[in-house]
PDB file of C-alpha atoms in Angstrom:
ATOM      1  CA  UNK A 830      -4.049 -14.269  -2.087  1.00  0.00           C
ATOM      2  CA  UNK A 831      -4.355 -11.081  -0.607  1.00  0.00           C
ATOM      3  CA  UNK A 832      -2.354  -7.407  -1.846  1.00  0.00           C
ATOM      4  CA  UNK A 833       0.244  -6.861  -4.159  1.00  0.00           C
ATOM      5  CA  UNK A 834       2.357  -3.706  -4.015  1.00  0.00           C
ATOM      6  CA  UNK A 835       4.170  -1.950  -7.375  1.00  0.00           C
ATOM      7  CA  UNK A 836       5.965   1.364  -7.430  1.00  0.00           C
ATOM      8  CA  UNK A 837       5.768   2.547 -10.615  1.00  0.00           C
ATOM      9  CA  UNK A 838       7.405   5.702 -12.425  1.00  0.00           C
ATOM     10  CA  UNK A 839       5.874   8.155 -14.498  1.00  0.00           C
ATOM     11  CA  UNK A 840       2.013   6.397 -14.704  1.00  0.00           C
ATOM     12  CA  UNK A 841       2.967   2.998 -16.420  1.00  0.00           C
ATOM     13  CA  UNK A 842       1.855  -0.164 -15.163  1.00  0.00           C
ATOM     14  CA  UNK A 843       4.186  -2.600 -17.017  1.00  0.00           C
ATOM     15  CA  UNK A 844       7.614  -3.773 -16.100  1.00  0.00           C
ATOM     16  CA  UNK A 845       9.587  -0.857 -17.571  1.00  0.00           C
ATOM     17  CA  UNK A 846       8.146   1.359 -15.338  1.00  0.00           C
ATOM     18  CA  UNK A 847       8.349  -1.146 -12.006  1.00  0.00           C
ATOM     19  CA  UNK A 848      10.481   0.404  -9.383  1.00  0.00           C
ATOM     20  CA  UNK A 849       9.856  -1.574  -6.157  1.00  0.00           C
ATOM     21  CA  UNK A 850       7.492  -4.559  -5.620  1.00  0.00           C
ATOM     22  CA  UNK A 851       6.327  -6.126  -2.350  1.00  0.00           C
ATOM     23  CA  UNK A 852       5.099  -9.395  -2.938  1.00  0.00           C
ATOM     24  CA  UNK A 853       5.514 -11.245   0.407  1.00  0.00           C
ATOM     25  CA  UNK A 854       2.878  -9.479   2.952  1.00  0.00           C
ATOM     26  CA  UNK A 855      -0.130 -10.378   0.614  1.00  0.00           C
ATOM     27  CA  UNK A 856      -2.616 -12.055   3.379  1.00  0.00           C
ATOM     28  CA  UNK A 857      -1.285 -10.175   6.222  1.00  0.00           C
ATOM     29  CA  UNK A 858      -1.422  -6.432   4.194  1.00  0.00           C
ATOM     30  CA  UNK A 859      -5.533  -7.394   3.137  1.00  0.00           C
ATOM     31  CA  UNK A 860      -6.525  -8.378   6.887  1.00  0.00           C
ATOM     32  CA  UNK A 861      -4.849  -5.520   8.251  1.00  0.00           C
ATOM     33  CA  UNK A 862      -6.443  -2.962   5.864  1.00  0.00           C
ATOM     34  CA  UNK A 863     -10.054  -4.396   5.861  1.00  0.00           C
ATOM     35  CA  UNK A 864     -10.322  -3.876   9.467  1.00  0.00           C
ATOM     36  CA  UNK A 865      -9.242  -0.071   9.381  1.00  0.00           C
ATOM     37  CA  UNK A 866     -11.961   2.462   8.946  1.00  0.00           C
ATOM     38  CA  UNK A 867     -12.076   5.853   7.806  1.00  0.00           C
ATOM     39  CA  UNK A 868     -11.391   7.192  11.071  1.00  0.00           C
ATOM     40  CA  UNK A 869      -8.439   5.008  11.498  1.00  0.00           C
ATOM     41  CA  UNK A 870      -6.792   6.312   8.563  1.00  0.00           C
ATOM     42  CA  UNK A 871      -8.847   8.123   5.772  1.00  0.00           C
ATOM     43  CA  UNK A 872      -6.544   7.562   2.718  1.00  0.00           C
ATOM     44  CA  UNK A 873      -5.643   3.784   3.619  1.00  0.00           C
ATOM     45  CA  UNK A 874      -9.722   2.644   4.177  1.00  0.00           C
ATOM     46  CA  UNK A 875      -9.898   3.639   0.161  1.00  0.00           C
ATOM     47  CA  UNK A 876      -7.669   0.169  -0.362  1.00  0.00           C
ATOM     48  CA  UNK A 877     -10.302  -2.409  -1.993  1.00  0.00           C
ATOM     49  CA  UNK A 878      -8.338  -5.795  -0.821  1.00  0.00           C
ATOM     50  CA  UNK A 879     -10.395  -7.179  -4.112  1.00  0.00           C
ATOM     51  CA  UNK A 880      -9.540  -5.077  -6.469  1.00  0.00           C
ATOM     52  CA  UNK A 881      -7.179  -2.924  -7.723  1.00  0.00           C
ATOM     53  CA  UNK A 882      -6.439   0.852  -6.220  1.00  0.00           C
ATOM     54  CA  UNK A 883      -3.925   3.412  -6.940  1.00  0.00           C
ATOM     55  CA  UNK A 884      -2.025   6.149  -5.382  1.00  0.00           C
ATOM     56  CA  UNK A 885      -0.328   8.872  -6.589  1.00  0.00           C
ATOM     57  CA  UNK A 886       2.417  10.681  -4.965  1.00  0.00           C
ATOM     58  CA  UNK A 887       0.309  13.000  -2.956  1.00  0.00           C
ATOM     59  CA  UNK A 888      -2.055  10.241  -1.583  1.00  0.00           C
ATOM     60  CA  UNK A 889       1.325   8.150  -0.341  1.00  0.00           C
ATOM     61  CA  UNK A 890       2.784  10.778   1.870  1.00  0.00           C
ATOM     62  CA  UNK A 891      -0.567  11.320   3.882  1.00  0.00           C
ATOM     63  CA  UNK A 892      -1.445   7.085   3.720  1.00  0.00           C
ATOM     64  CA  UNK A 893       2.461   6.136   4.247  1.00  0.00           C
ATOM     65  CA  UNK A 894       2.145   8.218   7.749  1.00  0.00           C
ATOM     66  CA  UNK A 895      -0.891   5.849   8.584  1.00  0.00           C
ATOM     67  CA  UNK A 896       0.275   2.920   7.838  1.00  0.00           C
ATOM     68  CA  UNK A 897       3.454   3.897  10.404  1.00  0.00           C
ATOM     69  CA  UNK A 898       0.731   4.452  12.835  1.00  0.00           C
ATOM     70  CA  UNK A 899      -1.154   1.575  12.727  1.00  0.00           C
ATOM     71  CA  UNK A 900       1.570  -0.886  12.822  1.00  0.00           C
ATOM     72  CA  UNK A 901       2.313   0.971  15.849  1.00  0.00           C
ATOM     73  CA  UNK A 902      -0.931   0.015  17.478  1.00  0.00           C
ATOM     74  CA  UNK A 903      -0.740  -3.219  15.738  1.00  0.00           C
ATOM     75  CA  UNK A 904      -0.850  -6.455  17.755  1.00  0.00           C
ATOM     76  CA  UNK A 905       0.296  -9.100  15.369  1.00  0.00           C
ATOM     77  CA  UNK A 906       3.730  -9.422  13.937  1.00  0.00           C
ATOM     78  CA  UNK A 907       2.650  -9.853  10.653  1.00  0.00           C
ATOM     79  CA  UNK A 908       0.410  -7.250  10.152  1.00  0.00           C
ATOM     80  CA  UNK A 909       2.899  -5.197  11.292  1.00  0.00           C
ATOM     81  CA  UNK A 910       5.474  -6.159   8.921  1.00  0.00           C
ATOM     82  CA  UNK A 911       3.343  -6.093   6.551  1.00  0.00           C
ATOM     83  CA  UNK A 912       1.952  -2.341   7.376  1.00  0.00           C
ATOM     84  CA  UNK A 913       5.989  -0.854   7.820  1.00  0.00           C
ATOM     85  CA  UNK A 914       6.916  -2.780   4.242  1.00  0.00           C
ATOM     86  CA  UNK A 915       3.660  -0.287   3.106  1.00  0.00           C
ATOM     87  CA  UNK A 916       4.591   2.491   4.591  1.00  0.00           C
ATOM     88  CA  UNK A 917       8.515   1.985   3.446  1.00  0.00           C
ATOM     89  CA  UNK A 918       6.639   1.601   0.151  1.00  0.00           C
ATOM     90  CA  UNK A 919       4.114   4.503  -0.241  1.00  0.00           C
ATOM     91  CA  UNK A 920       7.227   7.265   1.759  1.00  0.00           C
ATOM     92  CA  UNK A 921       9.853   6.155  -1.442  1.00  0.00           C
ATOM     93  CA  UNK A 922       6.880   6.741  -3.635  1.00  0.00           C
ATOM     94  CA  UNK A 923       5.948  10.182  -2.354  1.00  0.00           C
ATOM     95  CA  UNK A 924       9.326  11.325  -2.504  1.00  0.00           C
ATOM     96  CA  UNK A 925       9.788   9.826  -6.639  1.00  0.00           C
ATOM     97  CA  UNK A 926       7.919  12.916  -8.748  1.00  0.00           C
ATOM     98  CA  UNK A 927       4.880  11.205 -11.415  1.00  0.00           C
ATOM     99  CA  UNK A 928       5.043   8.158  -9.348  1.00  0.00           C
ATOM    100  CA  UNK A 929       2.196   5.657  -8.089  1.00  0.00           C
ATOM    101  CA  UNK A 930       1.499   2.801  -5.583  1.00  0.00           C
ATOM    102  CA  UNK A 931      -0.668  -0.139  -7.257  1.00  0.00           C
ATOM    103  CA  UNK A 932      -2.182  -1.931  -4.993  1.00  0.00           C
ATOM    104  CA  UNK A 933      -3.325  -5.158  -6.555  1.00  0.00           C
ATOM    105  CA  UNK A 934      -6.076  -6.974  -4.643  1.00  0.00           C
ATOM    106  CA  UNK A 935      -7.294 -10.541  -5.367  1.00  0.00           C
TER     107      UNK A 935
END
């Protein structure tokens, strides 16, 4: 349960085009981003924990420099693991041209 994270290359979503994967944060990444609201970080409150949401090299720059901050603020260990494994995630991605971040809710 929880959110899934894929780097992926040039707009594919299969496993040719996997670069990274984060796997282990899944219950810790969805509390942490349900509880964050626009005005805690625009691009990040777009994440549906339920569903699926992508972000393209653009969007991870901006989101990958709020999910530093809020595991900054962050309380619990987890979360904040979970939120610097993002942001590790989303700062490789913008700096990989034609790349995207799938987050994969269930």
């Amino acid at each position: 349960m929880g959110i899934e994270l894929e780097l992926h290359s040039r707009g594919g979503r299969s496993r040719d085009t996997l670069l990274r994967g984060s796997y282990e944060h899944g219950e810790a990444l969805a509390r942490a981003l349900e509880r964050i609201g626009p005005r805690d970080a625009d691009r990040l409150s777009r994440v549906d924990p339920y569903g699926d949401t992508f972000f393209g090299e653009q969007d991870a720059g901006a989101a990958a420099q709020e999910a530093e901050a809020l595991a900054g603020r962050s309380a619990n260990e987890g979360e904040k693991a979970a939120l610097l494994d993002l942001a590790a995630l989303l700062a490789q991605c913008a700096a990989t041209p034609g790349s995207h971040v799938w987050f994969m809710g269930d």
